[in-house]
Short mmCIF file of C-alpha atoms in Angstrom, two decimals:
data_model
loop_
_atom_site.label_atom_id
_atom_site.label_comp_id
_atom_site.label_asym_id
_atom_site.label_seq_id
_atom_site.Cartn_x
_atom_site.Cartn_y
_atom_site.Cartn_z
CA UNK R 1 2.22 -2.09 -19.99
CA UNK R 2 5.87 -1.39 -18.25
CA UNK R 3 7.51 -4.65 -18.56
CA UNK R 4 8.79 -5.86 -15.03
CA UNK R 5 12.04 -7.23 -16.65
CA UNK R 6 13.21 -3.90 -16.61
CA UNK R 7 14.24 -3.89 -13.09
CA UNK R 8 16.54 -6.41 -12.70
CA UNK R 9 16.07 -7.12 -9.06
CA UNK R 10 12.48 -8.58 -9.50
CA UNK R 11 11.60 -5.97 -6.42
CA UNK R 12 8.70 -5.24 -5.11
CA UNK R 13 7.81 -2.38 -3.64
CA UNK R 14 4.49 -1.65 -0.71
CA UNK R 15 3.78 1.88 -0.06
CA UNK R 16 0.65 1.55 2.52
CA UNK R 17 -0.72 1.79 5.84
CA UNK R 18 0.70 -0.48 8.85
CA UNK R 19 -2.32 -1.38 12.19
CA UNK R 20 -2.44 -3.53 15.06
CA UNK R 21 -5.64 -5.17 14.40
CA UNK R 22 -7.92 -5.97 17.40
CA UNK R 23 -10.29 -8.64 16.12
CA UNK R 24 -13.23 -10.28 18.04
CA UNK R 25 -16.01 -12.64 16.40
CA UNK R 26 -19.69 -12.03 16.95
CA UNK R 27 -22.95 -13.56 15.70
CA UNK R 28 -24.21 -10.43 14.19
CA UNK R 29 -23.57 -6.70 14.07
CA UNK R 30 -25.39 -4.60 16.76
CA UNK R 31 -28.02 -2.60 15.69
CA UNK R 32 -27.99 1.03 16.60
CA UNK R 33 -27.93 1.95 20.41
CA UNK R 34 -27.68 -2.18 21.21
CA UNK R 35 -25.14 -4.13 22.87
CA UNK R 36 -23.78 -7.40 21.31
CA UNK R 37 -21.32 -10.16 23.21
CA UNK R 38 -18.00 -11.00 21.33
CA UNK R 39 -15.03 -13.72 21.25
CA UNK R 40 -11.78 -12.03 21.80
CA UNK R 41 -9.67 -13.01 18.90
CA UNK R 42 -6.64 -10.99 19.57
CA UNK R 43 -4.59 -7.96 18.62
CA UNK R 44 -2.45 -8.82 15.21
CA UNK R 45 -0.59 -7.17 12.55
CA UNK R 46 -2.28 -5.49 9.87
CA UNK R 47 -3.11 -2.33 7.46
CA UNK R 48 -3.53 -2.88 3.88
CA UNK R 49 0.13 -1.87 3.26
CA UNK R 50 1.17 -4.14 5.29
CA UNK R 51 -1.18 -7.22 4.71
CA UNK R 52 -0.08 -7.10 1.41
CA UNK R 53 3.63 -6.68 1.70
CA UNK R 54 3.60 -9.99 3.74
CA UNK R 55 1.39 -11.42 0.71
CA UNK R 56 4.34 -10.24 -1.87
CA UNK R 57 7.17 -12.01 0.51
CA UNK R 58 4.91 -14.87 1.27
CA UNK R 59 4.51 -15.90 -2.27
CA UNK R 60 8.31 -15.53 -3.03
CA UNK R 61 8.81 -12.06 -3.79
CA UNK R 62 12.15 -10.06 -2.68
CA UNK R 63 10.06 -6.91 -0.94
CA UNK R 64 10.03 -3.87 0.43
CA UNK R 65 7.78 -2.24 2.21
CA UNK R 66 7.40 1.79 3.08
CA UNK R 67 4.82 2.95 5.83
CA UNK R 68 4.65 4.86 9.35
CA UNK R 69 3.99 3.59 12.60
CA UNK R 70 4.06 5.11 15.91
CA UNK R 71 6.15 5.56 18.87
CA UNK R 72 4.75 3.31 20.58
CA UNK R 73 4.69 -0.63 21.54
CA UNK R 74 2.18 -1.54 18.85
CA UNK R 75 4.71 0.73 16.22
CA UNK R 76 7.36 -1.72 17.95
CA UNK R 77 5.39 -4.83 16.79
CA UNK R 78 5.13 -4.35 13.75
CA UNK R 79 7.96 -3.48 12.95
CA UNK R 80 9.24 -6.80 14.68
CA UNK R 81 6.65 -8.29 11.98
CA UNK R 82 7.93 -6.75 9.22
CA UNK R 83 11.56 -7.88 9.73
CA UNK R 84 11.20 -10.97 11.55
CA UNK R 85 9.54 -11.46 7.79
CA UNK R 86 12.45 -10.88 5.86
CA UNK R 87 10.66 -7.48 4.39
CA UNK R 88 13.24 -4.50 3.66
CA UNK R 89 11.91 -2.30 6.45
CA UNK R 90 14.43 0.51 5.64
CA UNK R 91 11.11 2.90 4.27
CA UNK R 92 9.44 2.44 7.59
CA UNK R 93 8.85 5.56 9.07
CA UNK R 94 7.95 6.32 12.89
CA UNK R 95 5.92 9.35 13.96
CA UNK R 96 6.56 11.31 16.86
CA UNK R 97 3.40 12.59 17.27
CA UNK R 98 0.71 10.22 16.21
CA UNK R 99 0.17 6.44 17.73
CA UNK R 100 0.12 3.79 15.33
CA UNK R 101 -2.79 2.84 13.33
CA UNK R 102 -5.74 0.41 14.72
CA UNK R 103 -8.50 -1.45 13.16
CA UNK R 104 -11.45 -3.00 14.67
CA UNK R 105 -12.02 -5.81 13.13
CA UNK R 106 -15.66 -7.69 13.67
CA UNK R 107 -15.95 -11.29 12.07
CA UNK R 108 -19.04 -12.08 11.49
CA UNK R 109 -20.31 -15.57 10.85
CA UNK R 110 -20.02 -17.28 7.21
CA UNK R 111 -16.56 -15.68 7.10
CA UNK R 112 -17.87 -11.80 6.96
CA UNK R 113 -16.21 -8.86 8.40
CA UNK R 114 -16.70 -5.24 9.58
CA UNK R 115 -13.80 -2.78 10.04
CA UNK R 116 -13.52 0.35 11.43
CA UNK R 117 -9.89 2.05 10.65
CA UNK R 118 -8.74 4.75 12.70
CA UNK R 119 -5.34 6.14 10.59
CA UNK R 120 -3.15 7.55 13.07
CA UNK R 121 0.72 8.02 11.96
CA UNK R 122 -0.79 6.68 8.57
CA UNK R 123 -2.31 9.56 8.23
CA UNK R 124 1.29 11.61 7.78
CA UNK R 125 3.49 9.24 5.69
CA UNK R 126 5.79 11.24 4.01
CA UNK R 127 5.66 11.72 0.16
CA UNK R 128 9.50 11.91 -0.04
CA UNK R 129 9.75 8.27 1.96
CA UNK R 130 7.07 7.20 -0.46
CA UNK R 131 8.82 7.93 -3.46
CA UNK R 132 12.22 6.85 -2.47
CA UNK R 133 10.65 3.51 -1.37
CA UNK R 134 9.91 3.19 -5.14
CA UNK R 135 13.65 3.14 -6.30
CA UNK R 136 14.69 0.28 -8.38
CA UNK R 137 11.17 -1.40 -7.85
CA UNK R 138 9.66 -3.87 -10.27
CA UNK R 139 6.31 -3.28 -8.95
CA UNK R 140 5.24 -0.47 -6.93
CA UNK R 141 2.09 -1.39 -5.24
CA UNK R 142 0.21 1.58 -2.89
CA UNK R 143 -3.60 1.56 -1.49
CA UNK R 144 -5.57 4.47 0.20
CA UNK R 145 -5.18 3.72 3.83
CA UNK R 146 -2.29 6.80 3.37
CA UNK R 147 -2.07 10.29 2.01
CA UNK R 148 -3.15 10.90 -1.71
CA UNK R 149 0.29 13.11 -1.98
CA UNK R 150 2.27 9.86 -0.76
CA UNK R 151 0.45 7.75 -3.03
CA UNK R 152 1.04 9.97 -6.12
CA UNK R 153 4.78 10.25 -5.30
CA UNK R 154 5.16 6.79 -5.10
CA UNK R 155 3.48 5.97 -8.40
CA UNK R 156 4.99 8.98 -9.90
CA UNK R 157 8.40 7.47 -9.21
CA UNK R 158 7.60 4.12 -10.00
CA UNK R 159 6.75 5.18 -13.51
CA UNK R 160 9.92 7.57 -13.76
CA UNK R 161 11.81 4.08 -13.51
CA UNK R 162 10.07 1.75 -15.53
CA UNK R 163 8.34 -0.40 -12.80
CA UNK R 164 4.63 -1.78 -13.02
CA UNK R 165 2.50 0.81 -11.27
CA UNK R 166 -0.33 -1.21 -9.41
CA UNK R 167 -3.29 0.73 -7.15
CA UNK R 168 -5.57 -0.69 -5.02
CA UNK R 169 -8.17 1.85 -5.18
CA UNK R 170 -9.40 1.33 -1.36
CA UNK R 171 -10.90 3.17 0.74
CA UNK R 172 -12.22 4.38 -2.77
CA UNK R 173 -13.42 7.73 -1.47
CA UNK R 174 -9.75 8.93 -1.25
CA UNK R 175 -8.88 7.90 -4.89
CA UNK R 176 -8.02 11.33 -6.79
CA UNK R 177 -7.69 11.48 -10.94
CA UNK R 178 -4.08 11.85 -10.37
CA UNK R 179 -3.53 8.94 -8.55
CA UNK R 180 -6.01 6.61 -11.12
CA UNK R 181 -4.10 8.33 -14.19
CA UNK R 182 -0.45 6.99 -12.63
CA UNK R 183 -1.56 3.12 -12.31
CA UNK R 184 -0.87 1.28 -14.84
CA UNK R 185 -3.32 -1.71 -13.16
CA UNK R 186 -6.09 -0.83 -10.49
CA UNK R 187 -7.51 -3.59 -8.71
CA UNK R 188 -10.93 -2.70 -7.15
CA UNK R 189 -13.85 -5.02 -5.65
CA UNK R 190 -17.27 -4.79 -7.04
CA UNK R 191 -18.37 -1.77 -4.91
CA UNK R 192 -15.38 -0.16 -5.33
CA UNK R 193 -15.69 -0.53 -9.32
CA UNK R 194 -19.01 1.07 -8.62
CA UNK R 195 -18.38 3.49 -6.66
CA UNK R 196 -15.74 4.85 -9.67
CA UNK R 197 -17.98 4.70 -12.82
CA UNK R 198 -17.75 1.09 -13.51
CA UNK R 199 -14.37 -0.65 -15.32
CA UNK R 200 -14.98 1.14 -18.42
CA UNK R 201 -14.85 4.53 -16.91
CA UNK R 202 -11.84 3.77 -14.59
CA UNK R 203 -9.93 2.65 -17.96
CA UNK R 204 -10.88 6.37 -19.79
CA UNK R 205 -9.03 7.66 -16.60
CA UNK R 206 -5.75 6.52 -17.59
CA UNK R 207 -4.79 2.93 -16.54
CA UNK R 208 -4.34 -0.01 -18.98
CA UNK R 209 -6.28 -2.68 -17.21
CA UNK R 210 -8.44 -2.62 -14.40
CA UNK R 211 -8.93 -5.90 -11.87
CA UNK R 212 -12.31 -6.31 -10.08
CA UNK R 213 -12.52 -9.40 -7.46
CA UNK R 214 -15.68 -10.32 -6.79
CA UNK R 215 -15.64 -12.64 -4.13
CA UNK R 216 -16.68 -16.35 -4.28
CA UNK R 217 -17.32 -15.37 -8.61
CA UNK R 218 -13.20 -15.03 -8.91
CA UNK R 219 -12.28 -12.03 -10.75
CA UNK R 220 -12.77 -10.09 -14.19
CA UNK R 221 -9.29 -8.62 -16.03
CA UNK R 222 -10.18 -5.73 -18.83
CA UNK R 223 -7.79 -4.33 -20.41
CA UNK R 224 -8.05 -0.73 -22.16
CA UNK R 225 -7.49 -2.54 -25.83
CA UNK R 226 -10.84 -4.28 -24.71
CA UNK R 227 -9.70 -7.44 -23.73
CA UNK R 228 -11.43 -9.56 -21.13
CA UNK R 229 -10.23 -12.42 -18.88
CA UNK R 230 -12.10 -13.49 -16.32
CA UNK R 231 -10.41 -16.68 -14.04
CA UNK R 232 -12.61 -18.71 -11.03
CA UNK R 233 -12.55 -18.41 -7.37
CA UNK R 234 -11.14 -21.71 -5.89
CA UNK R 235 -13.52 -23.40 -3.15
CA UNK R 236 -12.31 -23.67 0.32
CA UNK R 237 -13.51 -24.00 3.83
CA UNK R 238 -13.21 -19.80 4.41
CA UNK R 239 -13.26 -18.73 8.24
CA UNK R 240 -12.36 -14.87 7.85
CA UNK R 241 -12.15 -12.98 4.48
CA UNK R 242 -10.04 -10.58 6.10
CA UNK R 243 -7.39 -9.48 4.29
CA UNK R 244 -8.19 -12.01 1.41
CA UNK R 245 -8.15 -9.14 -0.75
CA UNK R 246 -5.03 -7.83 0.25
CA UNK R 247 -3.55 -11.58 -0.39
CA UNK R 248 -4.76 -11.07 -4.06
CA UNK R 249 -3.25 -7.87 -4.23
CA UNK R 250 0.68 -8.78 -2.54
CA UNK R 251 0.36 -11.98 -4.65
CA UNK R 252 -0.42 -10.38 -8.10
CA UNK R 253 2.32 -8.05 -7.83
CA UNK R 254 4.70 -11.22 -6.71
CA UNK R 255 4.06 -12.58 -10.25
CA UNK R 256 4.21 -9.45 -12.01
CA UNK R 257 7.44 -8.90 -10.48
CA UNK R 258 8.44 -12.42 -12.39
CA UNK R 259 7.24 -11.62 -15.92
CA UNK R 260 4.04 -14.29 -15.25
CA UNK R 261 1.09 -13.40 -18.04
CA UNK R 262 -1.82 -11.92 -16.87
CA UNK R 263 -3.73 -15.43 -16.40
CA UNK R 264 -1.33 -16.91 -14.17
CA UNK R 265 -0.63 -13.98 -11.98
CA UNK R 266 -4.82 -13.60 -11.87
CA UNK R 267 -4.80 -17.52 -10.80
CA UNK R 268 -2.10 -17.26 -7.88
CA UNK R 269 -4.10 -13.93 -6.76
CA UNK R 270 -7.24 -15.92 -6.42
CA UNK R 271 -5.50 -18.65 -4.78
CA UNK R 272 -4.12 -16.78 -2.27
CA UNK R 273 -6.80 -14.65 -1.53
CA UNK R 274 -8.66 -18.12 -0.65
CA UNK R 275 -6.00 -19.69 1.38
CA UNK R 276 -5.93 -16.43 3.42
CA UNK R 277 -9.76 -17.14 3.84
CA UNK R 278 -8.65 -20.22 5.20
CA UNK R 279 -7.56 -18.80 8.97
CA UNK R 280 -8.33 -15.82 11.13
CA UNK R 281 -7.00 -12.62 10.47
CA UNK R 282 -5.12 -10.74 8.15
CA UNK R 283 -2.65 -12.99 7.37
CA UNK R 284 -1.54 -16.77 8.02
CA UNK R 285 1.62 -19.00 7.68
CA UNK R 286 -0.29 -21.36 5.38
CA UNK R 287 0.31 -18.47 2.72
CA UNK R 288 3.65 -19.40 0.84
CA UNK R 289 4.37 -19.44 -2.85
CA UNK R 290 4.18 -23.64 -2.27
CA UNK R 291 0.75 -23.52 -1.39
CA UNK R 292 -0.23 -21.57 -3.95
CA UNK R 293 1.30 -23.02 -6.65
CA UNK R 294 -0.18 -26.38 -5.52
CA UNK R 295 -3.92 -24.78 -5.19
CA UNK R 296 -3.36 -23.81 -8.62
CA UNK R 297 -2.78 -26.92 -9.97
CA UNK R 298 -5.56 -29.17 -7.84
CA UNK R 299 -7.56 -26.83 -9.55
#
């Protein structure tokens, strides 16, 4: 694998999708035709891009982060977000013609969720943004919430410079062979390993390890050598699992971006992912590298 040292800055790089979430709890999910009640939450910042840029400069990471948002006053708030955060925002895009991004987000009781994404000016993120946003990266780090084109381009000039390549292969229907053979680490959940041929098969299409979480089980490392490594979930009081897999992701690129071995950089994933779990929504000041370093060692 790359070796992050190369790029001196320690960068990393997000190339994803940027929403205004609009969350409400429920007691269950309505059945066809039916009509449930809800608990307004509220309208917060989110995307997978975005979720797990904040994750990267949360748990110490100098980052950047390359999306699109809209015109509009929810394009206007995030990008408030993103550099009230401290995030390079100099890759953020704005469309002219399509509103920003929106998810509904359902949060169901014992700390489940539903989502529905509608893409919007995600849906047109330039390739050429994508790929400069890679420049001088130590870890490039894209999803599937954007074009396949801007996801290759961003890999694609990721690996021109030496960075670690890192794909979270979700939503897994718009993964292409191209895009799988330019990771160098693919981090999928169980149904997204699945839904791909398994870990095994994923490895034969190019990347040198593959990461599946798998929820309150932690999550299994296999590397294409065949080495295995397989680290615990740590046990909190979890209110919302959204965006605890994006935590996983922006914190395993933060340590990759340092030079941490695989084990530690799986252990501060986990732990973030968890704290995350800890609050509603996507993301949550309890997040910092502090916190995760100290969940770490209690555990």
């Amino acid at each position: 694998m790359r070796d992050p040292g190369k790029a001196a800055s320690g960068l990393v790089s997000v190339i994803g999708s940027a929403n205004v979430d609009q969350m409400v709890r429920v007691d269950r999910y309505p059945e066809h035709g039916e009509t449930v009640l809800g608990d307004w939450v509220g309208r917060l910042p989110g995307g997978k891009g975005l979720n797990q840029a904040l994750a990267a400069q949360s748990c110490g990471a100098q980052t950047r982060f390359c999306g699109q948002v809209g015109s509009d006053a929810d394009g206007a708030m995030l990008r408030r977000t993103i550099e009230e955060s401290g995030i390079d925002a100099t890759g953020l895009c704005t469309s002219e013609h399509q509103p920003t991004g929106i998810a509904q987000v359902a949060v169901l009781p014992e700390s489940g969720n539903s989502i529905i994404v509608v893409g919007g000016a995600n849906s047109s993120l330039p390739s050429t943004a994508a790929a400069a946003a890679a420049e001088g990266a130590a870890v490039v780090l894209v999803q599937m919430e954007i074009p396949a084109a801007a996801a290759e381009a961003a890999l694609t000039a990721g690996r021109s410079t030496g960075a670690v390549t890192i794909l979270n292969a979700a939503p897994v229907e718009r993964v292409t062979a191209s895009v799988l053979r330019l990771a160098d680490v693919v981090v999928v959940n169980e149904s997204e390993a699945a839904a791909l041929g398994g870990a095994e098969h994923i490895l034969a299409s190019g990347p040198e390890a593959v990461i599946v979480t798998l929820g309150s089980r932690g999550a299994q490392w296999t590397h294409r050598s065949g080495g295995h490594l397989r680290v615990p979930a740590f046990q909190v009081d979890a209110v919302d699992t959204t965006g605890a897999g994006d935590a996983f992701c922006g914190a395993l690129a933060a340590a990759m971006s340092r030079g941490d071995d695989i084990e530690t950089a799986l252990l501060k994933a986990s732990a973030a992912g968890a704290i995350v779990a800890t609050a509603l929504g996507a993301q949550t000041g309890l997040l910092t590298s502090g916190a995760v370093d100290c969940l770490v060692s209690r555990d």
